[in-house]
PDB file of C-alpha atoms in Angstrom:
ATOM      1  CA  MET A   1      22.799  24.869  34.372  1.00 37.00           C
ATOM      2  CA  THR A   2      22.549  28.164  32.555  1.00 34.00           C
ATOM      3  CA  ALA A   3      19.178  29.426  31.057  1.00 35.00           C
ATOM      4  CA  PRO A   4      18.947  29.573  27.169  1.00 33.00           C
ATOM      5  CA  SER A   5      20.271  32.847  25.365  1.00 33.00           C
ATOM      6  CA  SER A   6      17.239  34.769  24.274  1.00 33.00           C
ATOM      7  CA  HIS A   7      20.180  36.130  21.551  1.00 33.00           C
ATOM      8  CA  SER A   8      20.099  32.673  19.997  1.00 32.00           C
ATOM      9  CA  PRO A   9      20.032  32.320  16.285  1.00 32.00           C
ATOM     10  CA  ALA A  10      16.603  31.349  15.018  1.00 33.00           C
ATOM     11  CA  PRO A  11      16.351  27.627  13.732  1.00 34.00           C
ATOM     12  CA  THR A  12      17.015  27.119  10.022  1.00 34.00           C
ATOM     13  CA  THR A  13      15.677  24.967   7.711  1.00 34.00           C
ATOM     14  CA  SER A  14      19.250  24.307   5.646  1.00 34.00           C
ATOM     15  CA  ALA A  15      20.481  21.470   3.691  1.00 37.00           C
ATOM     16  CA  THR A  16      21.320  19.445   7.440  1.00 38.00           C
ATOM     17  CA  THR A  17      17.607  18.923   8.042  1.00 42.00           C
ATOM     18  CA  SER A  18      17.646  14.971   8.777  1.00 51.00           C
ATOM     19  CA  ALA A  19      14.753  13.792   6.606  1.00 52.00           C
ATOM     20  CA  PRO A  20      13.665  14.761   3.236  1.00 56.00           C
ATOM     21  CA  SER A  21       9.781  15.699   3.338  1.00 61.00           C
ATOM     22  CA  PRO A  22       7.597  13.209   1.500  1.00 64.00           C
ATOM     23  CA  THR A  23       6.055  13.502  -1.537  1.00 66.00           C
ATOM     24  CA  PRO A  24       2.290  15.035  -1.588  1.00 66.00           C
ATOM     25  CA  PHE A  25      -0.107  12.221  -1.485  1.00 67.00           C
ATOM     26  CA  VAL A  26      -3.218  13.014  -3.393  1.00 66.00           C
ATOM     27  CA  PRO A  27      -5.689  10.080  -3.079  1.00 66.00           C
ATOM     28  CA  ALA A  28      -7.090   8.479  -6.467  1.00 68.00           C
ATOM     29  CA  VAL A  29     -11.162   8.722  -6.499  1.00 70.00           C
ATOM     30  CA  SER A  30     -11.908   5.205  -8.915  1.00 75.00           C
ATOM     31  CA  PRO A  31     -10.241   7.272 -12.118  1.00 78.00           C
ATOM     32  CA  ALA A  32     -11.911   6.058 -15.585  1.00 79.00           C
ATOM     33  CA  LYS A  33      -7.868   4.384 -16.269  1.00 89.00           C
ATOM     34  CA  VAL A  34      -5.287   3.418 -14.302  1.00 92.00           C
ATOM     35  CA  THR A  35      -2.214   4.596 -15.045  1.00 93.00           C
ATOM     36  CA  ALA A  36      -0.076   4.560 -11.668  1.00 95.00           C
ATOM     37  CA  ALA A  37      -0.328   2.493  -8.471  1.00 96.00           C
ATOM     38  CA  CYS A  38       0.827   5.268  -5.807  1.00 95.00           C
ATOM     39  CA  PRO A  39      -2.565   7.669  -5.864  1.00 94.00           C
ATOM     40  CA  TYR A  40      -4.315   4.472  -4.297  1.00 95.00           C
ATOM     41  CA  LEU A  41      -2.759   4.544  -0.795  1.00 96.00           C
ATOM     42  CA  GLY A  42      -0.689   6.894   1.058  1.00 95.00           C
ATOM     43  CA  PRO A  43       2.211   6.219   2.679  1.00 95.00           C
ATOM     44  CA  GLN A  44       1.258   7.805   5.892  1.00 94.00           C
ATOM     45  CA  GLU A  45      -2.222   6.041   5.306  1.00 95.00           C
ATOM     46  CA  ILE A  46      -0.114   2.856   5.726  1.00 96.00           C
ATOM     47  CA  ALA A  47       1.923   3.714   8.761  1.00 95.00           C
ATOM     48  CA  LYS A  48      -1.219   4.599  10.660  1.00 95.00           C
ATOM     49  CA  ALA A  49      -2.844   1.376  10.356  1.00 95.00           C
ATOM     50  CA  ILE A  50      -0.034  -0.496  11.406  1.00 94.00           C
ATOM     51  CA  GLU A  51       0.707   1.847  14.464  1.00 94.00           C
ATOM     52  CA  ASP A  52       4.653   2.747  12.808  1.00 93.00           C
ATOM     53  CA  PRO A  53       5.487   6.184  13.896  1.00 94.00           C
ATOM     54  CA  ASN A  54       8.107   6.678  10.962  1.00 92.00           C
ATOM     55  CA  ILE A  55       7.801   8.615   7.915  1.00 92.00           C
ATOM     56  CA  TYR A  56       7.230   7.159   4.844  1.00 94.00           C
ATOM     57  CA  ASP A  57       7.370   8.120   1.279  1.00 95.00           C
ATOM     58  CA  SER A  58       6.475   6.467  -1.738  1.00 95.00           C
ATOM     59  CA  LYS A  59       8.139   5.756  -5.161  1.00 96.00           C
ATOM     60  CA  GLU A  60       5.839   4.926  -8.465  1.00 96.00           C
ATOM     61  CA  ILE A  61       7.508   1.661 -10.163  1.00 96.00           C
ATOM     62  CA  SER A  62       7.193   1.038 -14.128  1.00 96.00           C
ATOM     63  CA  PRO A  63       4.546  -0.834 -14.952  1.00 96.00           C
ATOM     64  CA  ARG A  64       5.100  -4.823 -15.952  1.00 95.00           C
ATOM     65  CA  SER A  65       3.574  -7.572 -17.638  1.00 92.00           C
ATOM     66  CA  ALA A  66       1.753  -9.583 -15.028  1.00 86.00           C
ATOM     67  CA  GLY A  67       0.743 -12.146 -17.436  1.00 79.00           C
ATOM     68  CA  HIS A  68      -2.763 -13.348 -18.776  1.00 76.00           C
ATOM     69  CA  GLY A  69      -2.713  -9.947 -20.214  1.00 82.00           C
ATOM     70  CA  LEU A  70      -2.798  -7.941 -17.590  1.00 87.00           C
ATOM     71  CA  THR A  71      -0.827  -5.099 -16.644  1.00 93.00           C
ATOM     72  CA  ALA A  72       0.421  -4.329 -13.357  1.00 95.00           C
ATOM     73  CA  TYR A  73       0.941  -0.533 -11.857  1.00 97.00           C
ATOM     74  CA  GLY A  74       3.388  -0.625  -8.785  1.00 97.00           C
ATOM     75  CA  CYS A  75       4.242   1.607  -5.910  1.00 97.00           C
ATOM     76  CA  ASP A  76       7.115   0.964  -3.607  1.00 97.00           C
ATOM     77  CA  TYR A  77       6.712   2.209  -0.085  1.00 97.00           C
ATOM     78  CA  HIS A  78      10.150   3.210   2.288  1.00 96.00           C
ATOM     79  CA  ARG A  79      11.030   5.441   4.913  1.00 94.00           C
ATOM     80  CA  ALA A  80      11.298   9.077   4.099  1.00 93.00           C
ATOM     81  CA  ASP A  81      14.890   9.149   5.476  1.00 93.00           C
ATOM     82  CA  ASP A  82      16.094   6.007   4.266  1.00 92.00           C
ATOM     83  CA  PRO A  83      15.055   5.434   0.078  1.00 88.00           C
ATOM     84  CA  GLY A  84      16.784   2.162   0.231  1.00 90.00           C
ATOM     85  CA  SER A  85      14.607   1.070   3.082  1.00 93.00           C
ATOM     86  CA  HIS A  86      11.628  -1.328   1.962  1.00 93.00           C
ATOM     87  CA  LEU A  87       7.821  -1.050   3.910  1.00 95.00           C
ATOM     88  CA  ALA A  88       5.448  -2.544   1.259  1.00 97.00           C
ATOM     89  CA  GLN A  89       4.858  -2.790  -2.232  1.00 97.00           C
ATOM     90  CA  LEU A  90       1.313  -1.849  -4.292  1.00 98.00           C
ATOM     91  CA  ALA A  91       0.281  -3.624  -7.282  1.00 96.00           C
ATOM     92  CA  VAL A  92      -3.170  -2.399  -9.340  1.00 96.00           C
ATOM     93  CA  LEU A  93      -4.229  -4.490 -11.996  1.00 94.00           C
ATOM     94  CA  PRO A  94      -7.146  -3.597 -14.038  1.00 93.00           C
ATOM     95  CA  THR A  95      -8.715  -5.911 -15.963  1.00 89.00           C
ATOM     96  CA  PRO A  96     -10.189  -5.659 -19.286  1.00 85.00           C
ATOM     97  CA  VAL A  97     -13.626  -7.328 -18.078  1.00 85.00           C
ATOM     98  CA  LYS A  98     -15.594  -7.941 -15.480  1.00 89.00           C
ATOM     99  CA  LEU A  99     -14.449 -10.835 -13.269  1.00 86.00           C
ATOM    100  CA  PRO A 100     -16.768 -12.793 -10.279  1.00 85.00           C
ATOM    101  CA  GLN A 101     -15.027 -11.223  -7.391  1.00 83.00           C
ATOM    102  CA  ALA A 102     -14.228 -14.854  -6.061  1.00 83.00           C
ATOM    103  CA  LYS A 103     -12.631 -15.683  -9.061  1.00 85.00           C
ATOM    104  CA  ALA A 104     -10.819 -12.443  -9.093  1.00 86.00           C
ATOM    105  CA  LEU A 105      -9.591 -12.718  -5.191  1.00 87.00           C
ATOM    106  CA  GLU A 106      -8.474 -16.713  -5.736  1.00 85.00           C
ATOM    107  CA  THR A 107      -6.393 -15.730  -8.844  1.00 82.00           C
ATOM    108  CA  ALA A 108      -4.920 -13.144  -7.235  1.00 83.00           C
ATOM    109  CA  THR A 109      -4.257 -14.988  -3.996  1.00 87.00           C
ATOM    110  CA  GLU A 110      -1.411 -17.025  -5.976  1.00 88.00           C
ATOM    111  CA  VAL A 111       0.719 -14.665  -4.101  1.00 91.00           C
ATOM    112  CA  CYS A 112      -0.069 -16.550  -0.604  1.00 95.00           C
ATOM    113  CA  ALA A 113       2.059 -18.928   1.145  1.00 95.00           C
ATOM    114  CA  ASP A 114      -1.152 -20.015   3.489  1.00 95.00           C
ATOM    115  CA  LYS A 115      -4.903 -20.214   2.861  1.00 94.00           C
ATOM    116  CA  PRO A 116      -6.096 -16.629   2.425  1.00 95.00           C
ATOM    117  CA  GLN A 117      -8.038 -15.249   5.749  1.00 94.00           C
ATOM    118  CA  SER A 118     -11.198 -12.737   5.073  1.00 94.00           C
ATOM    119  CA  LEU A 119     -10.836  -8.952   5.933  1.00 95.00           C
ATOM    120  CA  THR A 120     -14.107  -7.668   4.114  1.00 94.00           C
ATOM    121  CA  GLU A 121     -16.814  -9.136   1.227  1.00 91.00           C
ATOM    122  CA  THR A 122     -13.840  -8.014  -1.197  1.00 92.00           C
ATOM    123  CA  ALA A 123     -10.448  -8.498   0.281  1.00 96.00           C
ATOM    124  CA  VAL A 124      -8.379 -11.230   1.911  1.00 96.00           C
ATOM    125  CA  TYR A 125      -4.790 -11.297   3.465  1.00 97.00           C
ATOM    126  CA  CYS A 126      -2.397 -13.866   4.151  1.00 96.00           C
ATOM    127  CA  LEU A 127       1.955 -14.391   4.665  1.00 96.00           C
ATOM    128  CA  SER A 128       2.680 -14.248   1.771  1.00 96.00           C
ATOM    129  CA  LYS A 129       5.383 -15.930  -0.621  1.00 94.00           C
ATOM    130  CA  ASP A 130       8.302 -13.577   0.431  1.00 93.00           C
ATOM    131  CA  ASN A 131       6.962 -14.116   4.230  1.00 96.00           C
ATOM    132  CA  GLY A 132       5.273 -10.906   4.646  1.00 96.00           C
ATOM    133  CA  THR A 133       1.799  -9.825   4.576  1.00 97.00           C
ATOM    134  CA  ALA A 134      -0.219  -9.909   1.227  1.00 97.00           C
ATOM    135  CA  ILE A 135      -3.583  -7.919   1.209  1.00 97.00           C
ATOM    136  CA  VAL A 136      -5.850  -8.741  -1.630  1.00 96.00           C
ATOM    137  CA  VAL A 137      -8.757  -6.403  -2.810  1.00 96.00           C
ATOM    138  CA  ALA A 138     -10.843  -7.136  -5.695  1.00 94.00           C
ATOM    139  CA  ALA A 139     -13.793  -4.298  -6.604  1.00 93.00           C
ATOM    140  CA  LEU A 140     -16.017  -3.825 -10.234  1.00 90.00           C
ATOM    141  CA  SER A 141     -15.235  -0.356 -11.242  1.00 91.00           C
ATOM    142  CA  HIS A 142     -15.807   1.185 -13.999  1.00 89.00           C
ATOM    143  CA  GLY A 143     -17.726  -1.571 -15.841  1.00 89.00           C
ATOM    144  CA  ALA A 144     -14.210  -4.071 -15.303  1.00 88.00           C
ATOM    145  CA  THR A 145     -12.669  -5.792 -12.325  1.00 92.00           C
ATOM    146  CA  ARG A 146      -9.444  -4.170 -10.715  1.00 93.00           C
ATOM    147  CA  ILE A 147      -7.393  -5.953  -8.415  1.00 94.00           C
ATOM    148  CA  ALA A 148      -4.670  -4.458  -5.813  1.00 96.00           C
ATOM    149  CA  ILE A 149      -2.183  -6.639  -4.106  1.00 96.00           C
ATOM    150  CA  PHE A 150      -0.354  -4.773  -1.205  1.00 97.00           C
ATOM    151  CA  GLU A 151       2.599  -6.933   0.211  1.00 97.00           C
ATOM    152  CA  LEU A 152       3.922  -5.828   3.582  1.00 97.00           C
ATOM    153  CA  ALA A 153       7.852  -6.643   4.347  1.00 96.00           C
ATOM    154  CA  ASP A 154       6.359  -8.099   7.512  1.00 95.00           C
ATOM    155  CA  PRO A 155       5.007 -11.067   8.449  1.00 95.00           C
ATOM    156  CA  VAL A 156       1.173 -11.637   9.248  1.00 95.00           C
ATOM    157  CA  ASN A 157       0.688  -9.640  12.667  1.00 94.00           C
ATOM    158  CA  ASP A 158      -2.639 -10.115  14.001  1.00 91.00           C
ATOM    159  CA  SER A 159      -2.735  -7.448  16.212  1.00 94.00           C
ATOM    160  CA  TYR A 160      -3.110  -5.344  13.108  1.00 95.00           C
ATOM    161  CA  HIS A 161      -6.093  -6.712  11.894  1.00 96.00           C
ATOM    162  CA  ASP A 162      -7.979  -3.895  12.078  1.00 97.00           C
ATOM    163  CA  GLY A 163      -5.679  -2.067  10.479  1.00 97.00           C
ATOM    164  CA  TYR A 164      -5.413  -4.433   7.521  1.00 97.00           C
ATOM    165  CA  VAL A 165      -9.364  -3.839   7.503  1.00 97.00           C
ATOM    166  CA  THR A 166      -9.000  -0.133   7.410  1.00 97.00           C
ATOM    167  CA  LEU A 167      -6.303  -0.486   4.209  1.00 97.00           C
ATOM    168  CA  ALA A 168      -8.629  -2.992   2.015  1.00 97.00           C
ATOM    169  CA  LYS A 169     -11.562  -0.887   2.735  1.00 96.00           C
ATOM    170  CA  THR A 170      -9.357   2.284   1.161  1.00 96.00           C
ATOM    171  CA  LEU A 171      -8.301   0.206  -1.570  1.00 96.00           C
ATOM    172  CA  ALA A 172     -11.710  -1.380  -2.202  1.00 95.00           C
ATOM    173  CA  ASP A 173     -13.104   2.634  -1.761  1.00 93.00           C
ATOM    174  CA  ARG A 174     -10.634   3.975  -4.532  1.00 94.00           C
ATOM    175  CA  LEU A 175     -10.311   1.508  -7.015  1.00 94.00           C
TER     176      LEU A 175
END
């Protein structure tokens, strides 16, 4: 085996780099008006919470009607090196009024295929109807209730319970 040459070319950052850098994440801190979902939860915060070593990125989804006169702002999370992959999706739904937290959680857990389990005073988790993990958070913000529905593509894994709590608390703090 020969020692590496001290005359080898310096590494370059060319188009041959395997994965693009993820979009820089700047967290939202309870803005007065919801206009997007991605600023509420960063891709690497998700990866850390579920102990996933992959590098993820996010992409804002066009707002859509969520029924009951609500607009859902959405964010899709995927591997940075594979934009077609799917890790999770976040929907943030601002309500025009202050709702009782229990009512907001009850309404939002329509995404659940099983009985929601408590994570915090303001959040629950469950198996989603898409066979993933749904974390639902309801928080009072700016005189109204905001709901976040975060859905991981993988089914509930109770070994990630602490990570689910971390994600729920992060969302509640930022709503």
